[in-house]
Amino acid sequence: MAVPDNHTHLDIVVGERAPEVGPGDAAVIAELDAASAVGIDRVVQVGIDVATSRWAVGLAELDSRVLAAVALHPNDAPRQGDLEGALGEIEALVKHPRVAALGETGMDFFRTGDEGRAAQEASFRAHIGMAKAHGKALMIHDREAHEDVLRVLDEEGAPETVVMHCFSGDAEHARECARRGYYMSFAGNVTFKNAPKLREAALACPRELMLVETDAPFMTPMPFRGRWNGPYLVPVTVRFLAELVGEDLERFCTDVSANTERVYGSWSVEVS
C-alpha cells in the first residue's frame, strides 16, 4: 500500500553522516530505496533556503520518486542580507516542472523574535504571491503563530492549495483550517505521549484534507523517538493515524495517497 512522504529533508538526513553530500550521492538513493521497500514510494524534498532549494530541484531531476518544494524558511528570511534577491532566486526555481510547491514558508514566533518578524511576514507574503502566480501549492511552517498565519493568508488571499506542514494546532485550529479548505499534514509527533491535543486535531481533520509526513530528520515517531528520522518510518505514523481515526489501513493509505497527488500533482511529470 503505497503512501507518499509529503515533507522530508534528505539533505539533512544524509548530510549529518556525509557533509557536502550531493543529490545524486549513493547515500541519498539508499534512503529513497529504504523508503520504497516499505511502501513509501514518493517523497517531496523540501528546501529551506536558496542552496537547499537548488539541492531539492537537483534530486527531483535525478529521481522520479522525488518532487521538490522551494522556499526561504521563515527563520531564514530575517537573516538574508538581500531578501529581495533571495526571493527572486526562489521564484526562478519555482518555474521548474518538478517543483510542486512553495515551501516551507510561513511564520515562526518560537525561534524568531520581534526584531525579525517584519522580514518574516514580508517573505511569507511574497511566497503566497508566487504560489498564486505559478499555480503551485503553498507549504506552510507555522510554529506558535497560528492566528497570524491565518491573518496573513486571509489578507493576501490564499492560493488554491495550502498545506499546513507538521500540523501543530489543536482541534479548534484544525476546524479553522478545514473551514478554509487547507490540508493538514501530520508527522511523527502525533504519536508522542505528550501530544493529546494534536491527536484531537487529527480527529477533527476531515479525511480528504489529511496528509502524512516525516519532516525527517525530525519528529521521529514512537517507539523510535530519539532516532534520526527518515521516510522509511512513515508507515509507523500511518498505522497510528489509521487506528486513531478508526479507518481500515488499506483505505486510509489509498485516501492519503490520493490527497497527496491532488495537492502536488503527478510524480511522473517530465523535465522538458
XYZ file of C-alpha atoms in Angstrom:
272
model
C 0.000 0.000 0.000
C 1.966 2.962 -1.305
C 1.909 6.269 0.602
C 3.946 9.442 -0.092
C 6.037 11.328 2.449
C 4.954 14.856 1.567
C 7.704 16.654 3.531
C 11.274 15.489 4.080
C 14.804 16.905 4.201
C 17.058 14.177 2.818
C 19.941 16.631 2.511
C 19.938 16.964 6.307
C 19.284 13.260 6.918
C 22.298 12.216 4.852
C 24.358 15.348 5.439
C 24.749 14.505 9.117
C 26.775 11.442 8.049
C 28.300 12.815 4.851
C 28.753 16.617 4.797
C 28.555 18.312 1.395
C 26.545 15.387 0.051
C 25.183 15.900 -3.459
C 21.646 14.993 -4.544
C 22.962 12.078 -6.612
C 25.038 10.611 -3.788
C 24.608 6.875 -3.127
C 23.580 7.577 0.478
C 20.632 9.684 -0.715
C 19.469 6.992 -3.114
C 19.809 4.436 -0.301
C 17.381 6.476 1.831
C 14.874 6.509 -1.031
C 15.338 2.772 -1.599
C 14.785 2.050 2.100
C 11.538 4.027 1.949
C 10.396 2.314 -1.253
C 10.987 -1.085 0.343
C 8.285 -0.363 2.958
C 5.779 1.262 0.596
C 6.850 4.902 0.766
C 7.285 5.247 -2.968
C 7.183 9.050 -3.358
C 8.591 11.979 -1.384
C 8.608 15.765 -1.514
C 12.116 17.068 -0.826
C 11.841 20.482 0.837
C 14.175 23.462 0.631
C 14.686 25.986 3.418
C 16.936 28.493 1.615
C 18.284 29.081 -1.886
C 21.031 26.444 -1.638
C 18.825 23.662 -0.279
C 16.068 24.569 -2.724
C 18.537 24.074 -5.578
C 19.541 20.763 -3.980
C 15.881 19.708 -3.900
C 15.420 20.520 -7.575
C 18.586 18.600 -8.414
C 17.319 15.488 -6.637
C 13.895 15.761 -8.287
C 15.602 15.894 -11.685
C 17.610 12.767 -10.903
C 14.997 10.528 -9.281
C 11.387 10.090 -10.371
C 10.339 9.286 -6.793
C 11.035 12.889 -5.796
C 9.255 16.202 -6.299
C 10.752 19.416 -4.950
C 9.463 22.267 -2.800
C 11.453 25.509 -2.752
C 11.369 28.474 -0.346
C 13.039 30.566 2.294
C 12.233 29.131 5.717
C 10.573 31.732 7.991
C 13.543 31.603 10.359
C 15.948 32.071 7.464
C 14.208 35.066 5.874
C 15.303 37.631 8.510
C 18.926 36.511 8.102
C 19.045 37.375 4.411
C 21.355 40.244 3.519
C 19.364 40.678 0.319
C 15.868 39.318 0.917
C 14.515 40.537 -2.421
C 17.401 38.917 -4.266
C 16.900 35.603 -2.466
C 13.171 35.678 -3.206
C 13.993 36.304 -6.868
C 16.138 33.158 -6.919
C 13.314 31.147 -5.340
C 10.898 32.435 -7.988
C 13.287 31.322 -10.730
C 13.393 27.829 -9.213
C 9.637 27.502 -8.763
C 9.167 27.555 -12.532
C 10.895 24.169 -12.800
C 8.369 21.467 -13.819
C 9.376 19.149 -10.968
C 8.843 21.831 -8.321
C 5.443 21.093 -6.829
C 5.230 23.650 -4.025
C 6.441 26.872 -2.452
C 7.651 25.678 0.903
C 8.455 25.686 3.558
C 7.399 29.245 4.212
C 5.212 30.788 6.882
C 5.768 32.258 10.347
C 7.651 31.065 13.430
C 7.393 33.001 16.685
C 9.322 30.368 18.644
C 12.747 30.938 17.074
C 12.337 34.395 15.511
C 11.924 37.317 17.887
C 10.165 40.634 17.400
C 13.127 42.132 15.522
C 12.836 39.599 12.690
C 9.106 39.307 12.299
C 8.634 42.071 9.723
C 11.056 40.370 7.321
C 9.456 37.010 8.087
C 6.000 38.300 7.252
C 7.212 40.057 4.097
C 8.809 36.827 2.924
C 5.631 34.877 3.687
C 3.519 37.321 1.695
C 5.947 37.074 -1.229
C 5.715 33.270 -1.214
C 1.911 33.457 -1.193
C 2.074 35.671 -4.262
C 4.455 33.292 -6.040
C 2.248 30.290 -5.288
C -0.737 32.055 -6.825
C 1.209 33.366 -9.812
C 2.687 29.967 -10.689
C -0.175 27.699 -9.664
C 1.804 25.789 -7.028
C 0.789 24.520 -3.609
C 1.815 26.599 -0.599
C 3.537 24.564 2.149
C 3.384 26.375 5.480
C 5.624 26.207 8.535
C 3.602 27.518 11.488
C 5.134 27.468 14.949
C 3.373 29.367 17.715
C 1.932 31.722 15.071
C -1.464 30.187 14.246
C -3.525 33.366 14.337
C -1.003 35.420 12.389
C -0.567 32.767 9.707
C -4.318 32.703 9.127
C -4.455 36.515 9.231
C -1.829 36.902 6.516
C -3.452 34.233 4.345
C -6.827 35.949 4.720
C -5.346 39.370 3.916
C -3.385 38.218 0.881
C -5.947 35.755 -0.375
C -4.718 32.179 -0.121
C -3.672 30.210 -3.183
C -5.890 27.358 -4.319
C -3.905 24.740 -2.382
C -2.480 25.276 1.107
C -0.726 22.650 3.248
C -0.171 23.136 6.968
C 3.054 21.161 7.280
C 3.735 19.295 10.547
C 0.387 20.466 11.870
C 0.810 21.709 15.427
C -2.533 23.259 16.347
C -5.407 21.975 18.447
C -8.822 20.727 17.318
C -10.255 24.239 17.041
C -7.372 25.337 14.821
C -7.884 22.202 12.710
C -11.520 23.181 12.245
C -10.498 26.719 11.218
C -8.072 25.290 8.640
C -10.692 22.841 7.378
C -13.229 25.644 7.011
C -10.752 27.328 4.650
C -10.062 24.078 2.778
C -6.441 23.814 3.939
C -4.717 20.452 4.016
C -3.174 19.322 7.288
C -0.043 17.178 7.294
C 0.678 15.088 10.386
C 4.171 13.976 11.380
C 5.542 11.529 13.926
C 4.893 13.855 16.858
C 1.215 12.855 16.714
C 2.377 9.581 18.313
C 4.058 11.264 21.296
C 2.521 10.588 24.701
C 2.515 14.310 25.489
C 0.511 15.248 22.348
C -3.181 14.625 23.190
C -4.264 17.942 21.659
C -2.541 17.039 18.399
C -4.420 13.736 18.309
C -7.647 15.631 18.906
C -6.696 17.833 15.940
C -6.164 14.752 13.772
C -9.621 13.519 14.729
C -11.058 16.927 13.763
C -9.289 16.929 10.380
C -11.524 15.762 7.522
C -10.051 12.646 5.895
C -9.986 14.355 2.485
C -7.658 17.045 3.903
C -5.216 14.760 5.732
C -1.610 14.207 4.648
C 1.299 12.378 6.317
C 4.969 13.321 6.528
C 8.222 12.690 8.362
C 9.769 16.172 8.442
C 12.891 13.990 8.546
C 15.277 14.000 10.246
C 12.992 15.495 12.890
C 9.758 14.290 14.556
C 10.675 10.604 14.733
C 7.549 8.631 15.744
C 7.221 6.457 18.811
C 8.606 3.950 19.661
C 11.677 5.182 17.767
C 11.783 8.696 19.225
C 15.419 9.683 19.692
C 16.485 8.038 16.447
C 17.316 10.102 13.322
C 14.100 10.079 11.279
C 13.738 9.107 7.607
C 10.948 8.455 5.084
C 11.179 4.711 5.808
C 9.447 5.398 9.161
C 6.299 6.903 7.611
C 4.452 3.551 7.998
C 4.647 3.904 11.797
C 2.765 7.208 11.673
C 0.349 5.955 9.011
C -0.658 2.927 11.098
C -1.046 5.090 14.193
C -3.300 7.595 12.401
C -5.424 4.899 10.750
C -6.078 3.313 14.126
C -6.707 6.704 15.749
C -9.384 7.707 13.239
C -10.834 4.202 13.098
C -10.239 3.585 9.419
C -9.171 0.437 7.603
C -5.433 0.675 6.931
C -5.675 -0.033 3.211
C -8.433 2.527 2.751
C -6.508 5.074 4.810
C -3.388 4.597 2.673
C -5.420 4.935 -0.522
C -7.038 8.142 0.716
C -3.757 9.732 1.880
C -2.086 8.867 -1.420
C -4.967 10.384 -3.399
C -4.960 13.512 -1.217
C -1.214 13.949 -1.751
C -1.405 13.677 -5.525
C -4.326 16.113 -5.514
C -2.054 18.621 -3.773
C 1.206 18.156 -5.671
C 0.190 16.559 -8.957
C 1.774 13.530 -10.551
C 5.306 12.413 -9.783
C 5.616 11.353 -13.444
C 5.901 14.934 -14.738
C 8.932 15.162 -17.031
C 11.586 17.842 -17.375
C 11.036 19.447 -20.768
